[in-house]
Amino acid sequence: MNYETLFNQVKKASKSLVNLSEEHINSILNHVADSLETNSPDIIAANRKDLEKLSPEDPRYDRLLLNEARITAIAKDTRNVALLEAPSGKILAKKTLGNGLNLEKITVPFGVVGVIYEARPNVTCDVFALCLKSRNACVLKGGSDAEYSNLAIIKIIQEVLKKQGAEPQVATLLPASHEAASKLLQAVQQVDLIIPRGSARLIQYVRENAKVPVIETGAGICHIYFDEFGDQKIAPQIINNAKTRRVSVCNALDCLIIHKKRLKDLPALCASLAEKNVIIHADNPAYDVLEENYPAHLLKHSSSDSYGTEFLSYQMAVRTVNSLDEALEHIDCYSSKHSEAIISTNKENTERFVREVDAACVYVNTPTSFTDGAQFGLGAEIGISTQKLHARGPMALAELNTYKWVIRGYGQIRE
């Protein structure tokens, strides 16, 4: 495959998007949603081929699974994107200079957005929808785990694009190979932005090898701190929801930090976790309390590897601390700067936690599971940015635009 030719075709096709009407874009998105549901048997059959390569016990299995309900949800998200306000062409600022020049700061698409992701075939449609609505072309590089699923979805998308009179290259899926990933990361002047979605290892690989600008998203090592003044009535449901709502996602809880004065409450905090067979890696103080109050086959002594690990499974760590200071130090050391939470009724402690924790999303008395573009009212997300440049937290339509200055005059020259 000649990747340079392919990327040039995508770049050329991206130019056509700036002239598509908003009605045309919305029509494409709604037709894609309809076609996804109509062709759900084909998508599920392709997905089954991918699932056969994984054990149901593999954390990636749940992320990979597509069924009629999930396809319906993907189609719904696509229709929701069509309903959102378009981000391009907005005037962010304007002024008139003393010499009569009129300046406007206007939102514009990046152009071509490359996304590298793993066993999440829903990302194929989510990225396409957000990129089309924001007038970006997308180059998609999915993992081999979801190869057949991604091919089935992109086929539907490109067929709709053709029928709707749009360039099919504005949604291009690369082969599920390491070579394709390498070529995408090196596509300077052809691809404007790379967004990796997946494991910490994937993100590190992209960061170390990309020549194209990168926005880091995905890896979530998330903590909840149960403070000395935590409310034991609300804490169990918060912890359970953060850990077990869906263990394979980046906003799932990885480490519960507990103040030593509240260790007596730990069995009650973890009771619902035992019902879900969550394996707990506990430090010595927590282990001693849980030893007689938590199933033995689910309780393990923690090690240095227990902290700073994104489990993506029914496992989590527990760390005992002597103070809020120590909790903040632990989070600062091990956080991926994704989502962090505190459970406390002490306003001074919660406000200090909010101020000092360096993360894209900081929660007070509610679980980290809310870190999601749809939950934030942004529509389908393209990822959760864990960095500080350009975008942070759930990235949706607005974050897929940059801006340019437009200066209008009539013969003015600079002295």
Short mmCIF file of C-alpha atoms in Angstrom, two decimals:
data_model
loop_
_atom_site.label_atom_id
_atom_site.label_comp_id
_atom_site.label_asym_id
_atom_site.label_seq_id
_atom_site.Cartn_x
_atom_site.Cartn_y
_atom_site.Cartn_z
CA MET A 1 0.00 0.00 0.00
CA ASN A 2 1.23 3.47 -0.91
CA TYR A 3 0.47 5.34 2.31
CA GLU A 4 1.68 8.71 1.02
CA THR A 5 -0.81 8.56 -1.85
CA LEU A 6 -3.57 7.47 0.53
CA PHE A 7 -2.90 10.30 3.00
CA ASN A 8 -2.80 12.83 0.16
CA GLN A 9 -6.22 11.61 -0.99
CA VAL A 10 -7.60 12.09 2.52
CA LYS A 11 -6.10 15.57 2.75
CA LYS A 12 -7.62 16.53 -0.62
CA ALA A 13 -11.00 15.12 0.43
CA SER A 14 -10.88 17.10 3.69
CA LYS A 15 -10.97 20.34 1.69
CA SER A 16 -14.44 19.45 0.44
CA LEU A 17 -15.88 19.43 3.95
CA VAL A 18 -15.59 23.18 4.49
CA ASN A 19 -18.15 23.74 1.73
CA LEU A 20 -20.71 21.14 2.82
CA SER A 21 -23.87 22.69 4.23
CA GLU A 22 -24.85 21.95 7.81
CA GLU A 23 -28.02 20.27 6.54
CA HIS A 24 -25.98 17.98 4.29
CA ILE A 25 -23.67 16.95 7.12
CA ASN A 26 -26.62 16.21 9.42
CA SER A 27 -28.30 14.19 6.67
CA ILE A 28 -25.18 12.05 6.28
CA LEU A 29 -25.00 11.41 10.02
CA ASN A 30 -28.67 10.42 10.24
CA HIS A 31 -28.37 8.11 7.24
CA VAL A 32 -25.30 6.46 8.79
CA ALA A 33 -27.26 5.90 12.00
CA ASP A 34 -30.14 4.34 10.05
CA SER A 35 -27.76 2.14 8.06
CA LEU A 36 -25.97 0.92 11.19
CA GLU A 37 -29.25 -0.34 12.62
CA THR A 38 -30.42 -1.82 9.31
CA ASN A 39 -27.13 -3.68 8.88
CA SER A 40 -26.68 -4.68 12.52
CA PRO A 41 -26.74 -8.44 11.65
CA ASP A 42 -23.71 -7.94 9.39
CA ILE A 43 -21.88 -5.93 12.05
CA ILE A 44 -22.63 -8.51 14.73
CA ALA A 45 -21.45 -11.34 12.44
CA ALA A 46 -18.17 -9.49 11.80
CA ASN A 47 -17.80 -8.74 15.50
CA ARG A 48 -18.27 -12.43 16.29
CA LYS A 49 -15.13 -13.19 14.23
CA ASP A 50 -13.18 -10.77 16.41
CA LEU A 51 -14.62 -12.15 19.65
CA GLU A 52 -13.52 -15.66 18.69
CA LYS A 53 -9.91 -14.48 19.03
CA LEU A 54 -10.37 -13.49 22.70
CA SER A 55 -11.31 -15.28 25.89
CA PRO A 56 -14.50 -13.93 27.55
CA GLU A 57 -12.33 -13.46 30.65
CA ASP A 58 -10.07 -11.02 28.79
CA PRO A 59 -10.81 -7.39 29.85
CA ARG A 60 -10.82 -6.43 26.17
CA TYR A 61 -13.74 -8.77 25.47
CA ASP A 62 -16.36 -6.43 26.94
CA ARG A 63 -14.91 -3.41 25.13
CA LEU A 64 -14.95 -5.35 21.88
CA LEU A 65 -18.44 -6.82 22.17
CA LEU A 66 -21.13 -5.49 19.84
CA ASN A 67 -24.74 -6.57 20.08
CA GLU A 68 -28.02 -5.11 18.90
CA ALA A 69 -28.38 -2.91 21.97
CA ARG A 70 -24.86 -1.49 21.62
CA ILE A 71 -25.31 -0.85 17.90
CA THR A 72 -28.57 0.94 18.66
CA ALA A 73 -26.67 3.05 21.22
CA ILE A 74 -23.96 3.88 18.65
CA ALA A 75 -26.64 4.92 16.16
CA LYS A 76 -28.31 7.06 18.83
CA ASP A 77 -25.01 8.78 19.61
CA THR A 78 -24.54 9.47 15.90
CA ARG A 79 -28.00 11.09 15.68
CA ASN A 80 -27.23 13.09 18.80
CA VAL A 81 -24.11 14.51 17.15
CA ALA A 82 -26.27 15.66 14.23
CA LEU A 83 -28.41 17.60 16.71
CA LEU A 84 -25.46 19.40 18.27
CA GLU A 85 -24.40 22.90 17.32
CA ALA A 86 -21.64 22.93 14.73
CA PRO A 87 -18.36 24.25 16.16
CA SER A 88 -16.83 25.72 12.99
CA GLY A 89 -17.18 29.31 11.86
CA LYS A 90 -17.82 30.82 15.29
CA ILE A 91 -16.41 34.26 16.01
CA LEU A 92 -14.47 33.99 19.26
CA ALA A 93 -13.34 37.63 19.30
CA LYS A 94 -13.41 40.67 17.08
CA LYS A 95 -12.21 44.25 17.17
CA THR A 96 -11.40 47.22 14.97
CA LEU A 97 -7.93 48.74 15.16
CA GLY A 98 -7.21 52.44 15.04
CA ASN A 99 -6.17 52.15 11.41
CA GLY A 100 -9.55 50.72 10.47
CA LEU A 101 -8.51 47.06 10.14
CA ASN A 102 -11.22 44.65 11.29
CA LEU A 103 -9.95 41.56 13.12
CA GLU A 104 -11.93 38.37 13.76
CA LYS A 105 -10.82 35.20 15.56
CA ILE A 106 -12.80 32.35 13.97
CA THR A 107 -13.04 28.63 14.76
CA VAL A 108 -11.90 26.30 11.97
CA PRO A 109 -11.36 22.53 11.66
CA PHE A 110 -7.91 21.00 12.02
CA GLY A 111 -8.24 19.33 8.63
CA VAL A 112 -7.19 15.67 8.96
CA VAL A 113 -7.40 13.94 12.34
CA GLY A 114 -5.70 10.58 12.85
CA VAL A 115 -6.94 8.33 15.65
CA ILE A 116 -5.17 5.17 16.85
CA TYR A 117 -7.27 2.94 19.09
CA GLU A 118 -7.55 -0.63 20.32
CA ALA A 119 -10.43 -3.05 20.92
CA ARG A 120 -13.23 -0.47 20.78
CA PRO A 121 -15.15 -0.70 17.46
CA ASN A 122 -17.66 1.93 18.63
CA VAL A 123 -14.80 4.44 18.34
CA THR A 124 -14.87 3.99 14.56
CA CYS A 125 -18.32 5.56 14.33
CA ASP A 126 -17.88 8.01 17.21
CA VAL A 127 -14.76 9.51 15.65
CA PHE A 128 -16.32 9.68 12.19
CA ALA A 129 -19.43 11.44 13.50
CA LEU A 130 -17.52 14.02 15.52
CA CYS A 131 -15.00 14.66 12.77
CA LEU A 132 -17.65 15.07 10.07
CA LYS A 133 -19.73 17.42 12.24
CA SER A 134 -16.61 19.50 12.95
CA ARG A 135 -15.64 19.34 9.22
CA ASN A 136 -12.54 17.22 9.72
CA ALA A 137 -11.54 14.17 7.71
CA CYS A 138 -10.46 11.21 9.84
CA VAL A 139 -7.83 8.52 9.36
CA LEU A 140 -8.63 5.59 11.64
CA LYS A 141 -6.14 2.97 12.80
CA GLY A 142 -7.93 0.32 14.85
CA GLY A 143 -6.33 -2.67 16.52
CA SER A 144 -6.20 -6.18 15.10
CA ASP A 145 -8.55 -7.27 17.91
CA ALA A 146 -11.41 -5.38 16.24
CA GLU A 147 -10.34 -5.71 12.61
CA TYR A 148 -13.51 -7.33 11.21
CA SER A 149 -15.83 -5.11 13.28
CA ASN A 150 -14.10 -1.93 12.11
CA LEU A 151 -14.18 -3.04 8.47
CA ALA A 152 -17.92 -3.70 8.67
CA ILE A 153 -18.62 -0.28 10.21
CA ILE A 154 -16.39 1.72 7.84
CA LYS A 155 -17.98 -0.02 4.86
CA ILE A 156 -21.39 1.24 5.97
CA ILE A 157 -20.06 4.75 6.56
CA GLN A 158 -18.37 5.00 3.17
CA GLU A 159 -21.41 3.64 1.33
CA VAL A 160 -23.56 6.35 2.90
CA LEU A 161 -21.00 9.02 2.06
CA LYS A 162 -21.05 7.95 -1.61
CA LYS A 163 -24.85 7.88 -1.76
CA GLN A 164 -24.98 11.32 -0.17
CA GLY A 165 -22.54 12.78 -2.69
CA ALA A 166 -19.65 13.25 -0.27
CA GLU A 167 -16.05 12.08 -0.60
CA PRO A 168 -15.73 8.60 0.99
CA GLN A 169 -12.06 9.26 1.77
CA VAL A 170 -13.08 11.66 4.56
CA ALA A 171 -13.48 8.49 6.65
CA THR A 172 -10.52 6.22 5.94
CA LEU A 173 -9.64 3.05 7.85
CA LEU A 174 -6.02 1.90 7.73
CA PRO A 175 -4.96 -1.77 7.90
CA ALA A 176 -4.66 -3.19 11.42
CA SER A 177 -0.87 -3.40 11.23
CA HIS A 178 2.13 -1.87 12.99
CA GLU A 179 3.33 -0.54 9.64
CA ALA A 180 0.11 1.44 9.19
CA ALA A 181 0.47 2.94 12.67
CA SER A 182 4.06 3.93 11.97
CA LYS A 183 3.16 5.54 8.64
CA LEU A 184 0.33 7.51 10.24
CA LEU A 185 2.58 8.85 12.99
CA GLN A 186 5.07 10.06 10.37
CA ALA A 187 2.51 11.70 8.03
CA VAL A 188 3.74 15.27 8.48
CA GLN A 189 1.99 17.82 6.20
CA GLN A 190 -0.77 15.29 5.48
CA VAL A 191 -2.25 14.62 8.93
CA ASP A 192 -2.75 17.57 11.25
CA LEU A 193 -3.33 15.84 14.58
CA ILE A 194 -2.99 12.38 16.15
CA ILE A 195 -5.21 11.22 19.02
CA PRO A 196 -4.36 7.85 20.62
CA ARG A 197 -7.10 6.03 22.55
CA GLY A 198 -6.13 3.02 24.57
CA SER A 199 -3.63 1.66 27.05
CA ALA A 200 -0.75 3.52 28.63
CA ARG A 201 1.59 1.43 26.46
CA LEU A 202 -0.16 2.57 23.27
CA ILE A 203 -0.08 6.20 24.33
CA GLN A 204 3.60 5.99 25.22
CA TYR A 205 4.36 4.42 21.83
CA VAL A 206 2.52 7.22 20.02
CA ARG A 207 4.16 9.92 22.11
CA GLU A 208 7.65 8.55 21.49
CA ASN A 209 7.26 7.90 17.74
CA ALA A 210 4.95 10.60 16.38
CA LYS A 211 6.19 13.48 14.28
CA VAL A 212 2.61 14.71 13.90
CA PRO A 213 1.25 16.73 16.89
CA VAL A 214 -0.41 14.49 19.51
CA ILE A 215 -3.18 14.95 22.07
CA GLU A 216 -2.89 12.21 24.69
CA THR A 217 -6.10 10.49 25.74
CA GLY A 218 -7.23 7.23 27.25
CA ALA A 219 -5.18 5.83 30.10
CA GLY A 220 -6.99 6.32 33.38
CA ILE A 221 -5.44 5.41 36.73
CA CYS A 222 -8.26 6.66 38.94
CA HIS A 223 -8.41 7.06 42.72
CA ILE A 224 -11.12 7.70 45.29
CA TYR A 225 -10.03 9.10 48.67
CA PHE A 226 -12.33 8.24 51.58
CA ASP A 227 -11.53 11.08 53.91
CA GLU A 228 -11.53 11.14 57.71
CA PHE A 229 -14.87 12.97 57.35
CA GLY A 230 -16.31 10.73 54.63
CA ASP A 231 -20.02 9.84 54.72
CA GLN A 232 -20.26 6.09 55.17
CA LYS A 233 -23.85 6.09 53.88
CA ILE A 234 -23.05 7.29 50.36
CA ALA A 235 -19.52 5.90 50.02
CA PRO A 236 -20.31 2.20 49.25
CA GLN A 237 -22.47 3.01 46.26
CA ILE A 238 -19.96 5.56 44.96
CA ILE A 239 -17.08 3.10 45.23
CA ASN A 240 -19.08 0.22 43.76
CA ASN A 241 -20.28 2.30 40.82
CA ALA A 242 -16.81 3.64 40.09
CA LYS A 243 -15.29 0.15 40.14
CA THR A 244 -17.92 -2.20 38.73
CA ARG A 245 -20.25 -0.21 36.45
CA ARG A 246 -17.94 -1.17 33.61
CA VAL A 247 -14.47 -2.31 34.56
CA SER A 248 -12.86 -2.08 31.12
CA VAL A 249 -13.23 1.68 30.69
CA CYS A 250 -10.70 4.39 31.49
CA ASN A 251 -12.81 6.07 34.19
CA ALA A 252 -13.07 2.90 36.33
CA LEU A 253 -11.68 3.01 39.87
CA ASP A 254 -8.19 1.53 40.35
CA CYS A 255 -7.29 2.52 43.91
CA LEU A 256 -9.30 3.31 47.03
CA ILE A 257 -7.35 5.50 49.46
CA ILE A 258 -8.71 5.45 53.02
CA HIS A 259 -7.86 7.53 56.06
CA LYS A 260 -6.56 5.32 58.89
CA LYS A 261 -9.23 6.64 61.28
CA ARG A 262 -11.90 5.17 58.99
CA LEU A 263 -10.43 1.68 58.55
CA LYS A 264 -13.26 0.25 60.66
CA ASP A 265 -15.64 1.26 57.84
CA LEU A 266 -13.63 -0.55 55.16
CA PRO A 267 -15.60 -3.85 55.29
CA ALA A 268 -18.85 -1.97 54.71
CA LEU A 269 -17.28 0.06 51.90
CA CYS A 270 -16.16 -3.13 50.15
CA ALA A 271 -19.15 -5.39 50.82
CA SER A 272 -20.79 -4.81 47.44
CA LEU A 273 -17.43 -5.33 45.72
CA ALA A 274 -17.28 -8.87 47.12
CA GLU A 275 -20.64 -9.58 45.48
CA LYS A 276 -19.05 -8.69 42.13
CA ASN A 277 -15.92 -10.81 42.86
CA VAL A 278 -13.58 -7.85 42.89
CA ILE A 279 -10.03 -8.81 43.85
CA ILE A 280 -8.57 -6.35 46.37
CA HIS A 281 -4.83 -5.72 46.66
CA ALA A 282 -4.63 -4.23 50.16
CA ASP A 283 -1.76 -2.75 52.13
CA ASN A 284 -1.09 -4.20 55.58
CA PRO A 285 -3.49 -2.05 57.67
CA ALA A 286 -6.33 -2.57 55.18
CA TYR A 287 -5.55 -6.28 54.82
CA ASP A 288 -5.73 -6.79 58.60
CA VAL A 289 -9.20 -5.23 58.70
CA LEU A 290 -10.50 -7.09 55.66
CA GLU A 291 -8.98 -10.47 56.52
CA GLU A 292 -12.02 -11.58 58.52
CA ASN A 293 -14.53 -9.53 56.54
CA TYR A 294 -13.80 -10.16 52.86
CA PRO A 295 -13.63 -13.44 50.89
CA ALA A 296 -10.15 -14.91 51.30
CA HIS A 297 -9.83 -15.89 47.66
CA LEU A 298 -10.46 -12.26 46.65
CA LEU A 299 -8.03 -10.63 49.11
CA LYS A 300 -4.34 -10.21 48.37
CA HIS A 301 -1.44 -8.31 49.88
CA SER A 302 -0.53 -5.31 47.76
CA SER A 303 2.87 -4.91 46.16
CA SER A 304 4.64 -1.95 44.60
CA ASP A 305 2.98 -2.89 41.28
CA SER A 306 -0.50 -2.59 42.79
CA TYR A 307 -0.31 1.19 42.71
CA GLY A 308 -0.15 3.09 39.45
CA THR A 309 -1.81 0.18 37.65
CA GLU A 310 -4.82 0.59 35.36
CA PHE A 311 -6.46 -2.76 36.06
CA LEU A 312 -9.27 -2.69 33.45
CA SER A 313 -10.70 -5.73 35.27
CA TYR A 314 -12.39 -6.74 38.53
CA GLN A 315 -9.35 -5.77 40.58
CA MET A 316 -8.38 -2.71 42.61
CA ALA A 317 -5.86 -1.58 45.20
CA VAL A 318 -6.45 -0.17 48.69
CA ARG A 319 -4.01 2.21 50.33
CA THR A 320 -4.19 3.48 53.93
CA VAL A 321 -3.00 7.04 54.66
CA ASN A 322 -2.54 9.08 57.82
CA SER A 323 -3.75 12.40 56.41
CA LEU A 324 -5.11 14.32 53.46
CA ASP A 325 -1.54 15.38 52.74
CA GLU A 326 -0.50 11.76 52.34
CA ALA A 327 -3.51 11.05 50.10
CA LEU A 328 -2.61 13.97 47.86
CA GLU A 329 1.00 12.78 47.67
CA HIS A 330 -0.11 9.29 46.66
CA ILE A 331 -2.37 10.64 43.91
CA ASP A 332 0.34 12.99 42.68
CA CYS A 333 2.74 10.05 42.44
CA TYR A 334 0.48 7.51 40.72
CA SER A 335 -2.28 9.42 38.92
CA SER A 336 -2.51 9.48 35.12
CA LYS A 337 -4.25 12.89 35.52
CA HIS A 338 -7.54 11.50 34.24
CA SER A 339 -10.18 11.44 37.04
CA GLU A 340 -9.82 11.63 40.82
CA ALA A 341 -12.44 11.78 43.59
CA ILE A 342 -12.84 12.56 47.29
CA ILE A 343 -15.63 11.45 49.62
CA SER A 344 -15.86 13.93 52.48
CA THR A 345 -18.29 16.18 54.34
CA ASN A 346 -15.49 18.55 55.32
CA LYS A 347 -15.66 21.57 53.03
CA GLU A 348 -12.10 22.68 53.75
CA ASN A 349 -10.76 19.26 52.77
CA THR A 350 -12.86 18.95 49.64
CA GLU A 351 -11.92 22.42 48.42
CA ARG A 352 -8.26 21.73 49.06
CA PHE A 353 -8.57 18.43 47.16
CA VAL A 354 -10.17 20.25 44.22
CA ARG A 355 -7.44 22.90 44.21
CA GLU A 356 -4.43 20.63 44.57
CA VAL A 357 -5.27 17.50 42.57
CA ASP A 358 -3.80 17.78 39.08
CA ALA A 359 -6.31 15.92 36.90
CA ALA A 360 -8.63 16.61 34.00
CA CYS A 361 -11.68 15.81 36.13
CA VAL A 362 -11.94 16.12 39.93
CA TYR A 363 -15.01 14.78 41.76
CA VAL A 364 -16.51 15.50 45.16
CA ASN A 365 -18.85 12.88 46.66
CA THR A 366 -19.63 11.24 43.32
CA PRO A 367 -17.88 8.53 41.25
CA THR A 368 -15.31 8.91 38.51
CA SER A 369 -17.62 6.96 36.19
CA PHE A 370 -19.18 10.25 35.06
CA THR A 371 -16.08 11.20 33.03
CA ASP A 372 -17.67 10.83 29.62
CA GLY A 373 -18.55 13.22 26.82
CA ALA A 374 -22.19 12.14 26.69
CA GLN A 375 -22.56 12.46 30.48
CA PHE A 376 -21.12 15.98 30.26
CA GLY A 377 -23.70 16.85 27.59
CA LEU A 378 -21.09 17.05 24.83
CA GLY A 379 -22.40 14.22 22.62
CA ALA A 380 -20.19 11.30 21.64
CA GLU A 381 -16.58 11.92 22.67
CA ILE A 382 -13.39 11.35 20.74
CA GLY A 383 -11.45 10.70 23.94
CA ILE A 384 -10.51 11.98 27.39
CA SER A 385 -7.50 14.28 27.15
CA THR A 386 -5.12 13.90 30.08
CA GLN A 387 -2.77 16.68 29.00
CA LYS A 388 -3.01 20.44 29.34
CA LEU A 389 -2.39 21.86 25.87
CA HIS A 390 -5.40 22.68 23.69
CA ALA A 391 -7.90 20.31 25.33
CA ARG A 392 -8.40 18.64 28.71
CA GLY A 393 -11.02 16.13 29.82
CA PRO A 394 -13.75 14.84 27.47
CA MET A 395 -12.95 15.96 23.93
CA ALA A 396 -15.95 16.53 21.69
CA LEU A 397 -16.88 18.88 18.86
CA ALA A 398 -15.45 22.12 20.21
CA GLU A 399 -12.06 20.53 20.84
CA LEU A 400 -11.86 19.30 17.22
CA ASN A 401 -11.55 22.89 16.03
CA THR A 402 -8.69 25.31 16.25
CA TYR A 403 -8.94 28.95 15.12
CA LYS A 404 -7.54 31.46 12.70
CA TRP A 405 -7.44 35.25 12.52
CA VAL A 406 -9.19 36.99 9.62
CA ILE A 407 -8.13 40.58 8.96
CA ARG A 408 -10.18 42.77 6.62
CA GLY A 409 -8.99 46.11 5.36
CA TYR A 410 -9.07 48.43 2.37
CA GLY A 411 -5.58 49.55 1.40
CA GLN A 412 -4.07 49.98 4.86
CA ILE A 413 -0.30 49.41 5.00
CA ARG A 414 2.02 49.10 7.96
CA GLU A 415 4.48 51.95 8.50
#
